[in-house]
XYZ file of C-alpha atoms in Angstrom:
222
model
C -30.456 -92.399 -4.725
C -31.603 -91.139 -8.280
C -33.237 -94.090 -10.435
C -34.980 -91.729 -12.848
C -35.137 -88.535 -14.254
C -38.488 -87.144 -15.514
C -38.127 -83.945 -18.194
C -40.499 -81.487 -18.905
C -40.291 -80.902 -23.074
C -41.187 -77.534 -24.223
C -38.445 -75.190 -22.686
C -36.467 -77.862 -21.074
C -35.473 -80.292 -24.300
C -36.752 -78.273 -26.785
C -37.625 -74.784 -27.506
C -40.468 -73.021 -29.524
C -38.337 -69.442 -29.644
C -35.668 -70.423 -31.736
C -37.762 -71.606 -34.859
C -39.656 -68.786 -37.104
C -42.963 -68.846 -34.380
C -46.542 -69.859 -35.694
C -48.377 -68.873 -32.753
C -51.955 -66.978 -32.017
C -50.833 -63.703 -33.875
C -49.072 -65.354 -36.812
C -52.487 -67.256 -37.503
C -54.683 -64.371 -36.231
C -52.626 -62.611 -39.348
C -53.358 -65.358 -41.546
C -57.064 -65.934 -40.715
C -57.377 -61.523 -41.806
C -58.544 -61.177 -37.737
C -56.744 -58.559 -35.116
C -55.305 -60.981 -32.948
C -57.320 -60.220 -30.200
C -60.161 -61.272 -32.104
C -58.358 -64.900 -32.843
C -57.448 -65.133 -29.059
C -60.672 -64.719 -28.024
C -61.714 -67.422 -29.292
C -58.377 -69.886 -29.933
C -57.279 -69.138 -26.519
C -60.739 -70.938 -24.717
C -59.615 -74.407 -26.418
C -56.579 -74.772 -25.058
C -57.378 -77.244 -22.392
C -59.696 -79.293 -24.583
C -56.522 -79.439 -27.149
C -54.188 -80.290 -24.130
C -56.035 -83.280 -23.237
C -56.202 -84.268 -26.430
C -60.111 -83.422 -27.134
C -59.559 -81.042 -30.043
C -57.342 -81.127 -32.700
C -55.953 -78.627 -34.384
C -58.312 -77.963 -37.049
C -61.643 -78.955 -34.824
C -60.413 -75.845 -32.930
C -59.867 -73.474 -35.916
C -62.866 -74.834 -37.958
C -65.495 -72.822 -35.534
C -62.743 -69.525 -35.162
C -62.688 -69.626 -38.949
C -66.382 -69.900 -39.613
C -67.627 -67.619 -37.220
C -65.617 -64.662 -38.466
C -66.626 -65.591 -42.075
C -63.181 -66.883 -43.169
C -63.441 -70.651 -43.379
C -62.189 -72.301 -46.684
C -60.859 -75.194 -47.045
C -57.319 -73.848 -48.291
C -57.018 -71.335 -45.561
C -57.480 -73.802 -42.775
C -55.233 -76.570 -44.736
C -52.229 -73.310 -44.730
C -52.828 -72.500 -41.056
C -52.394 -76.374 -40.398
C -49.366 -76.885 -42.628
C -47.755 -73.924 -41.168
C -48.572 -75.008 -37.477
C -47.050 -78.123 -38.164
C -43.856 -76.754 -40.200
C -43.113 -74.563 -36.675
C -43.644 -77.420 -34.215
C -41.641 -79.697 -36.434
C -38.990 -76.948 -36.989
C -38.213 -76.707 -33.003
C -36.452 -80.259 -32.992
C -33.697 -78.324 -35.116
C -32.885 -75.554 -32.643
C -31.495 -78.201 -30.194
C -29.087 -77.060 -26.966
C -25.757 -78.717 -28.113
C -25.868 -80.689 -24.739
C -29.047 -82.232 -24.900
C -28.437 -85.533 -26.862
C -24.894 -85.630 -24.611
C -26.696 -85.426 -20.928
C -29.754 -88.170 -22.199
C -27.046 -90.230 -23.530
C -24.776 -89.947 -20.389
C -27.850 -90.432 -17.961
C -28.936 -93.864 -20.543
C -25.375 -95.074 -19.960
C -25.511 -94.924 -16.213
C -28.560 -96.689 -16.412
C -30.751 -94.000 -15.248
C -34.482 -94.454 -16.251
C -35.944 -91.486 -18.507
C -39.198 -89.793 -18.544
C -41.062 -87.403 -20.017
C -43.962 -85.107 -18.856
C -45.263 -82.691 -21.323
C -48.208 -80.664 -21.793
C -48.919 -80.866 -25.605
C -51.373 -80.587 -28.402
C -52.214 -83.425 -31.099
C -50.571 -81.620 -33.667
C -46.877 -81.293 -31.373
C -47.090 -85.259 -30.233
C -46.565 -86.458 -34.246
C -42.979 -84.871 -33.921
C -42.203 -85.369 -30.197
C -42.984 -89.264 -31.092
C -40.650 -88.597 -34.324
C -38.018 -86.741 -33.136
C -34.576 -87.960 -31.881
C -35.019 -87.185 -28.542
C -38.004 -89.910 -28.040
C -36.325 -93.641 -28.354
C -34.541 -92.346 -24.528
C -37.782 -92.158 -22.644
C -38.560 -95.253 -20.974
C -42.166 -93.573 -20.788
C -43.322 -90.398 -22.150
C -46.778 -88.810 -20.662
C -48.387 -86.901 -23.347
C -51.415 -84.871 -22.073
C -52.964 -85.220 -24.963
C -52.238 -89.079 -25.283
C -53.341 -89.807 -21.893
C -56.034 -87.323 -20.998
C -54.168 -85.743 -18.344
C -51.674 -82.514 -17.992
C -49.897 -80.995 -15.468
C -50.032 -79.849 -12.504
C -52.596 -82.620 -11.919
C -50.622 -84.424 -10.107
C -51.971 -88.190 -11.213
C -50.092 -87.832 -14.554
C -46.974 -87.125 -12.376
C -48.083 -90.883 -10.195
C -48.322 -92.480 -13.742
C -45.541 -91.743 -15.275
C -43.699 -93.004 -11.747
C -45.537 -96.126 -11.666
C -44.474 -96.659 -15.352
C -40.638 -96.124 -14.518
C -41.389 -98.544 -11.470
C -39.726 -96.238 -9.449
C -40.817 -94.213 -6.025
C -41.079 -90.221 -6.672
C -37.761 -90.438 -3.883
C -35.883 -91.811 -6.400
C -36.982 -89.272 -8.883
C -34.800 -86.302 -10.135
C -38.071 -83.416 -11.847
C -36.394 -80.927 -14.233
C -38.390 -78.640 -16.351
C -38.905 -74.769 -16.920
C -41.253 -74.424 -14.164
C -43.961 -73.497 -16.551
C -47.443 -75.070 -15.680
C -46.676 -75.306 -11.603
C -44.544 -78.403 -12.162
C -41.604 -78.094 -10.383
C -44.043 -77.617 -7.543
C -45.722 -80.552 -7.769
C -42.815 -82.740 -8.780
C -42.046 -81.116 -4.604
C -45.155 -82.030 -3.309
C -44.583 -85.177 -4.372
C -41.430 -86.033 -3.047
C -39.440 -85.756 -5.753
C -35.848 -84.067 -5.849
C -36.027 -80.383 -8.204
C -34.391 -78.542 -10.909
C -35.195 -75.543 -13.286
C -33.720 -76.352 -16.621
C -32.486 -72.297 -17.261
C -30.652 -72.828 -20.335
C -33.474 -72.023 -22.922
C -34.766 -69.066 -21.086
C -33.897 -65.394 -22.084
C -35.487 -62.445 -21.783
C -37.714 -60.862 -24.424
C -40.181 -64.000 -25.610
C -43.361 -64.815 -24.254
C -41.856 -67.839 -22.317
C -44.242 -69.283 -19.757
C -42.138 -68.963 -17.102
C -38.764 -67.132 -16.058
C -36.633 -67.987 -12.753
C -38.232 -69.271 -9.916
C -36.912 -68.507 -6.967
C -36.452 -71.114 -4.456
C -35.909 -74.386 -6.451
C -32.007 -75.318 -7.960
C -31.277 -73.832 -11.257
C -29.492 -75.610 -13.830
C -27.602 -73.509 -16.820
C -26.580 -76.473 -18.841
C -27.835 -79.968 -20.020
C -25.156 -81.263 -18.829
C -25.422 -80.162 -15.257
C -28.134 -82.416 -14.535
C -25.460 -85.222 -14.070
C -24.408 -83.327 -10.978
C -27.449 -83.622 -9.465
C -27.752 -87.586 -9.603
């Protein structure tokens, strides 16, 4: 029997490809560098931002001063604009979403979240609508951990005080999540409803786990 349900965010609640993007070649474009330049050197932080030990700026700061562009204002307009995309994606919304968490709250199913995220995307996923429904929500850079490791997965079960059995995983897949949700023990599902072809999504169809094309459908799988 289902007791919880444990969401991935990026992809699966929300998605960044809806929003005008602000991503590696938008700031590469700002900061005057090719953005294979600004990758070179953004891309190598991305763990140390995941888990929370970078923010934003501590990771531009050194791009920016290296290549001989750091000012103050320029690195104050790459954060603004960072922020004004991540903030923008809680706008873009599947019309299902709020419907399925507020079905699954009124069955009294338990409601977590997962994500991989940066300090500057945690501000709005603690702001947004979508939060007060998550009996716990593991941020990876709140608790020092991110997926696939799979003690962030035990944590967040121990916090729902339920067993991974009695766990329903969905997510995009992105990250090897949906595999370790399995390993675990936990019942699957790819949320496919965000995906389309053409964006640099982290992940497309995976073949072999249950695919779900709406929100909604998650209620059939309790």
């Amino acid at each position: 029997m289902i007791k919880a349900v444990i969401f991935d965010m990026y992809e699966t609640l929300i998605t960044l490809f809806e929003a005008p993007p602000y991503f590696s070649a938008e700031m590469a474009a700002d900061a005057g560098l090719s953005a294979e330049a600004f990758r070179a050197d953004w891309y190598p932080s991305e763990q140390d931002r995941t888990l929370g030990r970078l923010s934003l700026e501590q990771a531009l700061t050194p791009i920016l001063v290296k290549h001989g562009r750091y000012s103050d204002a320029l690195l104050d307009l790459m954060g603004e604009k960072r922020r004004a995309a991540k903030r923008a994606s809680f706008d873009h919304l599947h019309p299902e979403i709020l419907p399925m968490l507020q079905a699954l709250q009124a069955r009294g199913i338990r409601i977590g979240l997962i994500t991989n995220c940066f300090l500057e995307e945690a501000e709005y996923i603690r702001q947004s609508e979508l939060y007060p429904f998550f009996h716990t929500a593991m941020l990876s850079c709140v608790e020092g951990l991110a997926k696939p490791d799979r003690a962030i997965f035990d944590r967040c079960v121990a916090r729902l005080g339920v067993s991974p059995g009695e766990c329903l995983y969905v997510g995009d897949g992105g990250s090897h999540e949906l595999e370790t949700a399995r390993e675990l023990g936990m019942q699957t599902a790819q949320a496919a409803w965000y995906l389309k072809e053409g964006v640099p999504q982290p992940c497309g169809r995976k073949h072999g786990f249950t695919q779900l094309e709406a929100p909604m459908d998650v209620l059939g799988m309790l």
